[in-house]
CSV table of C-alpha atoms and ligand atoms in Angstrom, one decimal:
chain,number,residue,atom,x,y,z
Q,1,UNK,CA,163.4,82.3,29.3
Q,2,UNK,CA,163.3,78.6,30.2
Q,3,UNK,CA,164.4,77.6,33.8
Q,4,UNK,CA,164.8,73.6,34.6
Q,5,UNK,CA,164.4,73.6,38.2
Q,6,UNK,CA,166.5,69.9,39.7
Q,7,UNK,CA,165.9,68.8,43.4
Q,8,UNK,CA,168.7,65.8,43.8
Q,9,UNK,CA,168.0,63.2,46.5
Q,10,UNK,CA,170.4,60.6,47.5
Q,11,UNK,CA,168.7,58.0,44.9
Q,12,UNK,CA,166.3,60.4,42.9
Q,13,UNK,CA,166.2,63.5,40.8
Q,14,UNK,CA,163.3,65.4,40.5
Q,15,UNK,CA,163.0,67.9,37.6
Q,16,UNK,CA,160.3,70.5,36.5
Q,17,UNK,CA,161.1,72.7,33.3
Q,18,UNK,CA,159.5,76.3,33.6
Q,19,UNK,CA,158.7,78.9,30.7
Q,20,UNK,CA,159.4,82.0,32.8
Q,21,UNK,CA,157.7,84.3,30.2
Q,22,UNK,CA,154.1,82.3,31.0
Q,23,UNK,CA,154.9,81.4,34.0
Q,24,UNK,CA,153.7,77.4,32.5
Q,25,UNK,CA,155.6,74.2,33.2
Q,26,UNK,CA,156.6,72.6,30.3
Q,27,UNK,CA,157.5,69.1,31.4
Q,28,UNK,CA,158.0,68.0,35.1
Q,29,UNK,CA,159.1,64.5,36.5
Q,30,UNK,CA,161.1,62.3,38.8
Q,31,UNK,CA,164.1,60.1,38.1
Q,32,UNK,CA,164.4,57.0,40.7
Q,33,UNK,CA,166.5,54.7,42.3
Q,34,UNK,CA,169.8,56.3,41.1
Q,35,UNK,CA,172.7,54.3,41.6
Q,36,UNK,CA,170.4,51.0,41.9
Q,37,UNK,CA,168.4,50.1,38.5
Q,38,UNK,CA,166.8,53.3,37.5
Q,39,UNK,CA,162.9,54.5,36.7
Q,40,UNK,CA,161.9,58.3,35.0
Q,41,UNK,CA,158.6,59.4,35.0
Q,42,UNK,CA,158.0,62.0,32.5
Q,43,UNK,CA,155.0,64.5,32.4
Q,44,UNK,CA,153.6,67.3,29.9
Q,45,UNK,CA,150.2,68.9,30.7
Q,46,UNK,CA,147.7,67.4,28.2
Q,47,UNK,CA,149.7,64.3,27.3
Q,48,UNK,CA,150.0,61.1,29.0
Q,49,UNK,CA,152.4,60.3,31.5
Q,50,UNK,CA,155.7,58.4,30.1
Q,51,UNK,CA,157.6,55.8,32.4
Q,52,UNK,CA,160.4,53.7,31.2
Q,53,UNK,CA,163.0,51.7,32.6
Q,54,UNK,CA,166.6,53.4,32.6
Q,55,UNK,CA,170.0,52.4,33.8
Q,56,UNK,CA,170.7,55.1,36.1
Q,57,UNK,CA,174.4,54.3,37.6
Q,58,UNK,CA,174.6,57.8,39.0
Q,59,UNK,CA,173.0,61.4,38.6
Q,60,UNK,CA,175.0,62.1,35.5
Q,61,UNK,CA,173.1,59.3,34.0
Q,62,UNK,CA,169.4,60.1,35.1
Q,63,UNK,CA,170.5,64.1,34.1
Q,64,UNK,CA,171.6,63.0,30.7
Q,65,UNK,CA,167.9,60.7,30.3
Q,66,UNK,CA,166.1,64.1,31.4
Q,67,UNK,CA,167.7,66.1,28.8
Q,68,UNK,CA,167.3,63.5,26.3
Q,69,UNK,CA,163.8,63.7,27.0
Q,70,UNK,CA,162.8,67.1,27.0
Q,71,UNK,CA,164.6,67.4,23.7
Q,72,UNK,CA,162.6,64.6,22.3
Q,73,UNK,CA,160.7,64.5,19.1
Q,74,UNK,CA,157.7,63.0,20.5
Q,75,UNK,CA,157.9,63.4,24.6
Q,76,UNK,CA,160.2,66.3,24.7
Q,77,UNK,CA,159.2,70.3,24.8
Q,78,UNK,CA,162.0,72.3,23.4
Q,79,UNK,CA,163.7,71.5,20.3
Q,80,UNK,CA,167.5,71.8,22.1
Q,81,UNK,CA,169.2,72.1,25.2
Q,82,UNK,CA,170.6,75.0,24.4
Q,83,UNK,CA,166.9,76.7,25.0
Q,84,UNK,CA,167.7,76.3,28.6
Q,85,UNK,CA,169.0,79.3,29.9
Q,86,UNK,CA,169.9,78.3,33.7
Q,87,UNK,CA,169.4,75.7,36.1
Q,88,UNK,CA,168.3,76.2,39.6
Q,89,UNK,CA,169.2,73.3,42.0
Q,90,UNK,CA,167.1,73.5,45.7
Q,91,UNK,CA,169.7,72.7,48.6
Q,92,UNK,CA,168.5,72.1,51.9
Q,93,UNK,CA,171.1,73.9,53.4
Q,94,UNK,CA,173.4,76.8,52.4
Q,95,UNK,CA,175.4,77.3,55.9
Q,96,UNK,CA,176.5,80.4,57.6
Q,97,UNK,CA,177.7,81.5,55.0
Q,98,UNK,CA,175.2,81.0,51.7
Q,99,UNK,CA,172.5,83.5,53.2
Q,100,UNK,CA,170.8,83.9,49.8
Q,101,UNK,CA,170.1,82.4,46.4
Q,102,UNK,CA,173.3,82.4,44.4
Q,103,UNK,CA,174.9,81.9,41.1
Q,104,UNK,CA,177.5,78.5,41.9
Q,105,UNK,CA,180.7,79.2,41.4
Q,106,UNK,CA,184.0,76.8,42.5
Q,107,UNK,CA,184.0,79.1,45.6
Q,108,UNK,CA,180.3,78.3,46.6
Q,109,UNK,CA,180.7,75.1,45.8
Q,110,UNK,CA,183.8,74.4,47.8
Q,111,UNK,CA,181.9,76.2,50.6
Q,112,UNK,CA,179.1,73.9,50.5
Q,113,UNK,CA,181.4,70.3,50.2
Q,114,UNK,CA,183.0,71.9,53.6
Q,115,UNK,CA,179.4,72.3,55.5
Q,116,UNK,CA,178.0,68.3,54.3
Q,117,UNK,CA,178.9,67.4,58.2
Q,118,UNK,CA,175.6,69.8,58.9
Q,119,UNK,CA,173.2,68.4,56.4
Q,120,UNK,CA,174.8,64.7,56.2
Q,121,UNK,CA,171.5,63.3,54.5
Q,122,UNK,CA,170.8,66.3,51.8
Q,123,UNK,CA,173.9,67.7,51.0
Q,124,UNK,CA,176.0,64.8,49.4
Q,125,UNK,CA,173.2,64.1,47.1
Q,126,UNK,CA,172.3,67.5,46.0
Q,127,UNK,CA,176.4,68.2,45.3
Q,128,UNK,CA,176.3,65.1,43.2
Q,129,UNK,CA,173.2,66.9,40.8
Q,130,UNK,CA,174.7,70.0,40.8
Q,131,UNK,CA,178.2,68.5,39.6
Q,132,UNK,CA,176.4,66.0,37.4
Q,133,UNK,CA,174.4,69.0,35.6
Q,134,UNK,CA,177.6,71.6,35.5
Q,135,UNK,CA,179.0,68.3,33.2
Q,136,UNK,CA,176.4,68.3,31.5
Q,137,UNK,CA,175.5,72.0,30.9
Q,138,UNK,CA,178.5,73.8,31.4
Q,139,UNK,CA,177.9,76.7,29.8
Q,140,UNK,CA,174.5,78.3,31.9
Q,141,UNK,CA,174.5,79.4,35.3
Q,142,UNK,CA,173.6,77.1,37.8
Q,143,UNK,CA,171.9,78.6,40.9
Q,144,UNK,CA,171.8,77.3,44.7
Q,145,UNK,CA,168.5,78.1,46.3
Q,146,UNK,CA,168.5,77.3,49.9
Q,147,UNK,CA,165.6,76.1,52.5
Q,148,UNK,CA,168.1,77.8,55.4
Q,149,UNK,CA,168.6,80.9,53.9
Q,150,UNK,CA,165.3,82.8,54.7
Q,151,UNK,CA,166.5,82.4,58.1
Q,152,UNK,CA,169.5,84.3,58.1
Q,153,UNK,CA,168.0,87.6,59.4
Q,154,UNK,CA,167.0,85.9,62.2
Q,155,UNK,CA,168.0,87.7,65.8
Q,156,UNK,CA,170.9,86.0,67.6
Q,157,UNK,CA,168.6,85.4,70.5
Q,158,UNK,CA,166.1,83.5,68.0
Q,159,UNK,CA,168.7,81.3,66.8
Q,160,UNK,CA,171.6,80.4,69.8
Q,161,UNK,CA,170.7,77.5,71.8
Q,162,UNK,CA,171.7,77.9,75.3
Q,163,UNK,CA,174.6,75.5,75.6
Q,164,UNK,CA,177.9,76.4,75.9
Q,165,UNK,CA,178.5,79.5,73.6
Q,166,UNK,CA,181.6,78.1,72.5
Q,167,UNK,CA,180.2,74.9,71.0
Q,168,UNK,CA,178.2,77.1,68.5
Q,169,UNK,CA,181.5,79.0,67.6
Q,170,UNK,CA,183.5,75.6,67.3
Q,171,UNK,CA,180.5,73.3,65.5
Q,172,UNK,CA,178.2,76.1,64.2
Q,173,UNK,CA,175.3,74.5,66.1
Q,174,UNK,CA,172.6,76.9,66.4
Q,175,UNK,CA,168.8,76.7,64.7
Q,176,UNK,CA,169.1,77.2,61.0
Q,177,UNK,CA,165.6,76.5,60.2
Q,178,UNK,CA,164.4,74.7,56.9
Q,179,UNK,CA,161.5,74.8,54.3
Q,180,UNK,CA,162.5,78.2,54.0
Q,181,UNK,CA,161.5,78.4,50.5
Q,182,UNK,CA,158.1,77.2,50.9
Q,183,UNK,CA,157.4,79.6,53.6
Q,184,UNK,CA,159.3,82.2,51.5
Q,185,UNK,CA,156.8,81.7,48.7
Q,186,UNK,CA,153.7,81.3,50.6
Q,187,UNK,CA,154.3,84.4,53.2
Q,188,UNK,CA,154.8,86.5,50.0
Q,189,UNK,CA,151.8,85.2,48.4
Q,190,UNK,CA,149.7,85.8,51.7
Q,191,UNK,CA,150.9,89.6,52.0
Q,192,UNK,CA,150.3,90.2,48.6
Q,193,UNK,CA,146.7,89.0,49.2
Q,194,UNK,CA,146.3,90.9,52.2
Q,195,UNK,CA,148.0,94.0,50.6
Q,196,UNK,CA,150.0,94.6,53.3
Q,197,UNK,CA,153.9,93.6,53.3
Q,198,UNK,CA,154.5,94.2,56.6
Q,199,UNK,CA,151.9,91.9,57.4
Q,200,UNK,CA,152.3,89.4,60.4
Q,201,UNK,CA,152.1,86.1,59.0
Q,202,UNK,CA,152.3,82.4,60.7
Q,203,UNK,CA,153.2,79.7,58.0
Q,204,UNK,CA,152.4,76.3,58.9
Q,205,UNK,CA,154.0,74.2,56.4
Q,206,UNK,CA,152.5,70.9,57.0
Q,207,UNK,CA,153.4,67.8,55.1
Q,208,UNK,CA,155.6,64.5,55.8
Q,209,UNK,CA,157.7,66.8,57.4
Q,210,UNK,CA,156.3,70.1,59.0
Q,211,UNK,CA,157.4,73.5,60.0
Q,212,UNK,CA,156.0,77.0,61.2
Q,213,UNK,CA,157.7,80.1,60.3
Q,214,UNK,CA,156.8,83.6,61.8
Q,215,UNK,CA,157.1,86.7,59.1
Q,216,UNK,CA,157.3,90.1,59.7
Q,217,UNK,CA,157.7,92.0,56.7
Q,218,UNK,CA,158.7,89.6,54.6
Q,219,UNK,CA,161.8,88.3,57.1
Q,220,UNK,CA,161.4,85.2,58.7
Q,221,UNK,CA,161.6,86.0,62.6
Q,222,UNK,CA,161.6,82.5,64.2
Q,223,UNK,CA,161.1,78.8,63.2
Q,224,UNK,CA,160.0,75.6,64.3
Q,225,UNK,CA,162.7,73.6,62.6
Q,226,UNK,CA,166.3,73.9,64.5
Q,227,UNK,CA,169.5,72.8,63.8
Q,228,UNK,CA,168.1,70.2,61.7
Q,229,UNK,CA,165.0,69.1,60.4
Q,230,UNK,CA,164.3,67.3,63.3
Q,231,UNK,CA,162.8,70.2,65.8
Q,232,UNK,CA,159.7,71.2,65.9
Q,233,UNK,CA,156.0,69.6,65.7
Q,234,UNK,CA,155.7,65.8,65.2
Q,235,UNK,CA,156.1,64.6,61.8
Q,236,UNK,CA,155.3,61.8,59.9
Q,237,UNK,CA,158.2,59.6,61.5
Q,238,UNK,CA,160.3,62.4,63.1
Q,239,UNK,CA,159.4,63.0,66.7
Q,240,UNK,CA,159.8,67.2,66.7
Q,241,UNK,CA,160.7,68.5,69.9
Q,242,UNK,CA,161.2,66.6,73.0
Q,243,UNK,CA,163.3,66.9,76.1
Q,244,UNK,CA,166.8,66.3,75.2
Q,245,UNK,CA,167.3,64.1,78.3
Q,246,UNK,CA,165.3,61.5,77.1
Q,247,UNK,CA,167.9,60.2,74.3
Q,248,UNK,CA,170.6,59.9,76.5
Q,249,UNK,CA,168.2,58.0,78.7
Q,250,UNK,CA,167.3,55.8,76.2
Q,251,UNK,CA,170.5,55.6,75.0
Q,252,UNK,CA,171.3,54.1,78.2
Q,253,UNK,CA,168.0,52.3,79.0
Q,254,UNK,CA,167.6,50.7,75.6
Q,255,UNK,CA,171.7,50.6,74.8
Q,256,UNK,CA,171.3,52.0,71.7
Q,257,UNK,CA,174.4,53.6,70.2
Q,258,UNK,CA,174.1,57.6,68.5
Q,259,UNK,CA,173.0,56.4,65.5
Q,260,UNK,CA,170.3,54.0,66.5
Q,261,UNK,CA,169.0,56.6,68.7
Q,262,UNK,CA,169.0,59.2,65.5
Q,263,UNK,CA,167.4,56.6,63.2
Q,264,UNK,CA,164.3,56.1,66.1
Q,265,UNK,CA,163.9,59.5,66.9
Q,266,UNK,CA,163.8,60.4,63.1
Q,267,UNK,CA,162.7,57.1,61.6
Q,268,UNK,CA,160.3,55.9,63.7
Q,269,UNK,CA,158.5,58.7,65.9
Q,270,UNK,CA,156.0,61.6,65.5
Q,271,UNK,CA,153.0,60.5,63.8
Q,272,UNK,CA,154.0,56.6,63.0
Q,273,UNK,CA,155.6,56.0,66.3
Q,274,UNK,CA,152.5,57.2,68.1
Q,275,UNK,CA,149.9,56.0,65.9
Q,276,UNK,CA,151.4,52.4,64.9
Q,277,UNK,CA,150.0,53.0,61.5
Q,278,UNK,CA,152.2,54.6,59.8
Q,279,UNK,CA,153.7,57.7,58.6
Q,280,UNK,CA,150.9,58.6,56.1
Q,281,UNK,CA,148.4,61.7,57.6
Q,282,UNK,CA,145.7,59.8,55.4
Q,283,UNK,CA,145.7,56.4,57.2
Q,284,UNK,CA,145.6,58.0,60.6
Q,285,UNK,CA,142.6,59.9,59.6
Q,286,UNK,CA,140.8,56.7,58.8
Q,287,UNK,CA,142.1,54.4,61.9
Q,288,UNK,CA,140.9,57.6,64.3
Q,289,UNK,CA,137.9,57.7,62.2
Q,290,UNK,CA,137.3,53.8,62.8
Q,291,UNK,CA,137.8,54.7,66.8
Q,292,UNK,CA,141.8,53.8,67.0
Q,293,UNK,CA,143.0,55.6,70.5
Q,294,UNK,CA,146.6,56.1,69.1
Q,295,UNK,CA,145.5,57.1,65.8
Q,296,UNK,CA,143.4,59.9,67.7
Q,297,UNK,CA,146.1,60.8,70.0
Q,298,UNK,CA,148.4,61.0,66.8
Q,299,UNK,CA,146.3,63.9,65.7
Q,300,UNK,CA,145.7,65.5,68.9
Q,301,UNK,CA,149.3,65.7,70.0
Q,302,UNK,CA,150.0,67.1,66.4
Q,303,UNK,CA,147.3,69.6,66.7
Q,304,UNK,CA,148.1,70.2,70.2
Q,305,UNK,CA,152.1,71.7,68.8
Q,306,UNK,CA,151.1,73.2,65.9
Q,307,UNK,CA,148.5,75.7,68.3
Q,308,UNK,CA,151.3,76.4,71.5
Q,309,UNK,CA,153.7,76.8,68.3
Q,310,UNK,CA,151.0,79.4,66.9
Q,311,UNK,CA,151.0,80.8,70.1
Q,312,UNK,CA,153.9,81.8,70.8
Q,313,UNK,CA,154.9,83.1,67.8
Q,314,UNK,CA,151.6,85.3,68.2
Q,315,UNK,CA,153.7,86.4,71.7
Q,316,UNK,CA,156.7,87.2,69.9
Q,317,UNK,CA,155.4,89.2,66.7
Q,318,UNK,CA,152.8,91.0,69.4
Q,319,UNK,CA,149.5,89.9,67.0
Q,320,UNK,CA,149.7,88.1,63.8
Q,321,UNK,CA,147.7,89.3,60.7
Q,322,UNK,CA,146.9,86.0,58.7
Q,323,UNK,CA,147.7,81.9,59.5
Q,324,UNK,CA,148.8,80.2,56.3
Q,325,UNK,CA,148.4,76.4,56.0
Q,326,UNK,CA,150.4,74.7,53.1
Q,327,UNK,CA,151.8,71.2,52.1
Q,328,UNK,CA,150.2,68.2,52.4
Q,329,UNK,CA,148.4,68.1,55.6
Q,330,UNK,CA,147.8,71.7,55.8
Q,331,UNK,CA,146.2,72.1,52.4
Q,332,UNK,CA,144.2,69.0,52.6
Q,333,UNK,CA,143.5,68.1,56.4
Q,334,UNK,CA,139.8,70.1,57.1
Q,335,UNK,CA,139.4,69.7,60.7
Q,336,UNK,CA,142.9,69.9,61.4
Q,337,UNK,CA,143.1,73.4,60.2
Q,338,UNK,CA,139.9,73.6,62.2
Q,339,UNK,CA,141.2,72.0,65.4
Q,340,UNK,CA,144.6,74.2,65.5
Q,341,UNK,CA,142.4,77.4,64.8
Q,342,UNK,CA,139.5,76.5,67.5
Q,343,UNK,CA,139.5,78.7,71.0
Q,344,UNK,CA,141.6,81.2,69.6
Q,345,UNK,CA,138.4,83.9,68.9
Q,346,UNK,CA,139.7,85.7,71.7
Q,347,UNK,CA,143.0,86.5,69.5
Q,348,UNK,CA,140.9,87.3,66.4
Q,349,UNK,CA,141.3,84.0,64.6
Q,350,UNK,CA,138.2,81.9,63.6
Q,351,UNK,CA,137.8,79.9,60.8
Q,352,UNK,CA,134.6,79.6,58.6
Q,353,UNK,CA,133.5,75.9,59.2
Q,354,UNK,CA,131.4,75.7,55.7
Q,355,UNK,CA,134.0,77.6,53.4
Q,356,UNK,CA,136.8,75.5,55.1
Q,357,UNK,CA,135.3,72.3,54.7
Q,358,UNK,CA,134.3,72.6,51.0
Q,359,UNK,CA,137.3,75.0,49.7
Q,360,UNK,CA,138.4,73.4,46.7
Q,361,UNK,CA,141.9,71.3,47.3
Q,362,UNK,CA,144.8,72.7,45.4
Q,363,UNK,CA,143.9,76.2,45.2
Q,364,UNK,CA,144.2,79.2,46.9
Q,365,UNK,CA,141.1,79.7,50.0
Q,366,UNK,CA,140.6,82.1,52.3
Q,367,UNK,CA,138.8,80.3,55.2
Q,368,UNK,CA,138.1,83.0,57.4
Q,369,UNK,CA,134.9,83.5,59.2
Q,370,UNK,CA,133.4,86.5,58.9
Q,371,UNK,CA,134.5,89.5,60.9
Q,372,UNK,CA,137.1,88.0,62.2
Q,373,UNK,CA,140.1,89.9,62.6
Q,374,UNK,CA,142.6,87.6,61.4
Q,375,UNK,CA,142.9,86.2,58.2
Q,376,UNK,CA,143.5,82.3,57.7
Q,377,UNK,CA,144.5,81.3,54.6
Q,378,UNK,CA,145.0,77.7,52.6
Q,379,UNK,CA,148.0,78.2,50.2
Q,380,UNK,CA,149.4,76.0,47.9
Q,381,UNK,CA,153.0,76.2,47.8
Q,382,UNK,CA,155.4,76.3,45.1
Q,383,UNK,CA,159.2,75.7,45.8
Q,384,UNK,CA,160.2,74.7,42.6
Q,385,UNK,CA,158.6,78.1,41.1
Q,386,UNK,CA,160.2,79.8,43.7
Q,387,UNK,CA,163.8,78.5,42.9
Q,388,UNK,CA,162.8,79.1,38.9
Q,389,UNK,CA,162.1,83.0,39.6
Q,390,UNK,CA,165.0,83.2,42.0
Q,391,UNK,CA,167.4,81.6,39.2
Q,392,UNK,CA,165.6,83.8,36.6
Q,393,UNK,CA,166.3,86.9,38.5
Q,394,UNK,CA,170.2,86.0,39.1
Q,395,UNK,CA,170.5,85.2,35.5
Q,396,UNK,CA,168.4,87.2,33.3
T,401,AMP,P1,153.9,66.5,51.5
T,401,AMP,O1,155.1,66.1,52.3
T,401,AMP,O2,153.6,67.9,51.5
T,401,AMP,O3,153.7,65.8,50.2
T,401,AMP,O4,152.6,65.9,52.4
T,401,AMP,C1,152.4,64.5,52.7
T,401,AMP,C2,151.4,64.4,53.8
T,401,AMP,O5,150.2,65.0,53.4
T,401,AMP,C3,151.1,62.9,54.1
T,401,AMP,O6,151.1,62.7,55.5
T,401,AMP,C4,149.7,62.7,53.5
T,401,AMP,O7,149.0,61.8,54.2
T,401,AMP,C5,149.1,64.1,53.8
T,401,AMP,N1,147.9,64.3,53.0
T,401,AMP,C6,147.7,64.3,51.7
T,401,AMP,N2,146.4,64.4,51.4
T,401,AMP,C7,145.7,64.4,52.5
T,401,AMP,C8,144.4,64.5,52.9
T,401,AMP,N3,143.4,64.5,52.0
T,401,AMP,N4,144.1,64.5,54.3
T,401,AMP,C9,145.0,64.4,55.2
T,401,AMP,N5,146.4,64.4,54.9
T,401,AMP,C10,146.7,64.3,53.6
């Protein structure tokens, strides 16, 4: 069975085509600037890469260009479109209501044009795909996979903030949590390892924007991400958690109106806004490396969140059985994994400096030293494989 696995942003479409039988990925690329001019990059293992100029007016466009390539003599990998057996589409947010991966009907999606006031920035976009691709594949099941819906067994007391109950009944404002599906697939990967699905697992999913998820047998118990994506540890440009009162005192200091506040707590924080060079996790390495003080402190505040973060969740799950990193950061940054695991013997978590420090990249490590009790683990993740076996398993 072949799954094509579309992730619509707001002016790009990304697309990765998967034989379910092999588990392989056919083809994978990344239409963008939709709506502006239009690029696709277009990539088969063992060929070279093809980019072309397109006119891409909208997402019906850049779908229609994806098709046309995949089915293409030379560049494409299936001989019709009609080989495609469903399409799974990632959404950022499914609600309430959307607690798991489903099959899109008119009901689901009416449900999910009605919650776009929630997820302003994802939503729009990814209903534009999905309609775009229902045009131009009507007749396979198209399937929503959600980055909020590993959250929804969460206890009420893990996700009600404590403002006035009736404002979560009237606006639905309570922590929803995100990246579910990454921490979804690396959890499961990490309890499969460990043989052990009960297993206690921390997930720090650490890229442009980060997250840490705390599993107990194989349900997500509490997140770092909130009501949106903002919450949490510092990110590249998003500032994660801070007092509340200090927007509304900038907001007066500064007279910045709600949305200027939004766009420089999410646009120009965390990392960038602390470092001044940027949101990239690469370039801060180097300017601390070089003896920058705000490039250091970048990395120590980030370090610094990610271990209370660890911590606590360690408190609510009473022990943890392995630390997963995963994304960018986390499967690439040494001596941050280092830093975030160091003084922590005394709960059983030590991580093997030599073994961490030359694990290969991309691939699965266990960096644990020896005889300690808990396991810490470097996991690549693998959303869009995820949302290809969800889809599979709604549709086969
Ligand atoms: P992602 O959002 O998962 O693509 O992750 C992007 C982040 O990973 C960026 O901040 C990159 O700088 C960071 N990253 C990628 N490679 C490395 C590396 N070798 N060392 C540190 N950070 C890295």
């Amino acid at each position: 069975m072949k799954i094509l696995v579309v992730n619509a942003g707001s002016s790009s479409l990304k697309y990765q085509l998967f034989d379910m039988t092999t588990n392989e990925v056919l083809a994978k690329g990344l239409c963008e600037r939709i709506g502006i001019d239009g690029i696709i990059t277009h990539k088969r293992p063992s060929n070279p890469d093809y980019k072309a100029n397109v006119a891409f007016p909208d997402h019906k466009a850049a779908i229609e260009c994806v098709l046309a390539l995949l089915t293409d003599k030379e560049k494409g990998v299936i001989a019709d479109v009609s080989e495609i057996s469903a399409v799974g589409h990632r959404f950022a947010h499914g609600g309430e209501k959307l607690t798991k991966s489903a099959i899109l009907g008119d009901q689901e999606l009416e449900y999910l044009e009605s919650i776009v006031g929630l997820n302003p920035l994802h939503g729009p976009p990814a209903i534009s795909g999905l309609k775009a691709c229902k045009e131009v594949m009507p007749s396979v099941n198209h399937v929503g996979v959600f980055d909020t819906s590993y959250y929804s067994g969460m206890e009420d007391y893990a996700y009600i903030y404590p403002i006035p109950y009736e404002l979560y009944e009237k606006h639905k404002i309570r922590r929803y949590g995100f990246h579910g599906t990454s921490h979804r697939y690396v959890a499961a990967k990490a309890a499969e390892y460990l043989g052990n699905k009960d297993a206690k697992i921390i997930t720090c999913h650490l890229g442009n924007g980060s997250s840490i998820t705390a599993t107990v047998n194989g349900k997500a118990v509490d997140t770092s991400m909130g009501f949106t994506p903002q919450d949490g540890v510092p990110m590249g440009t998003r500032s994660g958690a801070i007092d509340p009162t200090v927007v509304t005192f900038l907001q007066k200091a500064e007279g910045l109106t709600a949305a200027e506040a939004d766009n420089l707590l999410n646009k120009q924080s965390g990392l960038a806004g602390i470092s001044g060079f940027g949101s990239d996790c690469r370039d801060i390495r180097d300017a601390a490396a070089a003896g920058n003080y705000r490039a250091q402190l970048a990395m120590k505040i980030l370090c610094h969140n990610i271990k209370k973060i660890v911590g606590s969740y360690i408190a609510e799950m009473n022990g943890v059985d392995a630390i997963v990193f995963t994304a960018g950061i986390g499967e690439n940054d040494r001596d941050l994994r280092e830093e975030v695991c160091k003084d922590m013997s005394f709960l059983g978590i030590e991580v093997d400096a030599q073994i961490n420090q030359t694990c290969p990249r991309g691939e699965f490590a266990d960096v644990t030293a020896k005889g300690a009790k808990v396991k810490t683990l470097v996991i690549p993740t693998n959303e869009e494989y995820m949302i290809a076996l969800d889809t599979l398993n709604l549709t086969k």
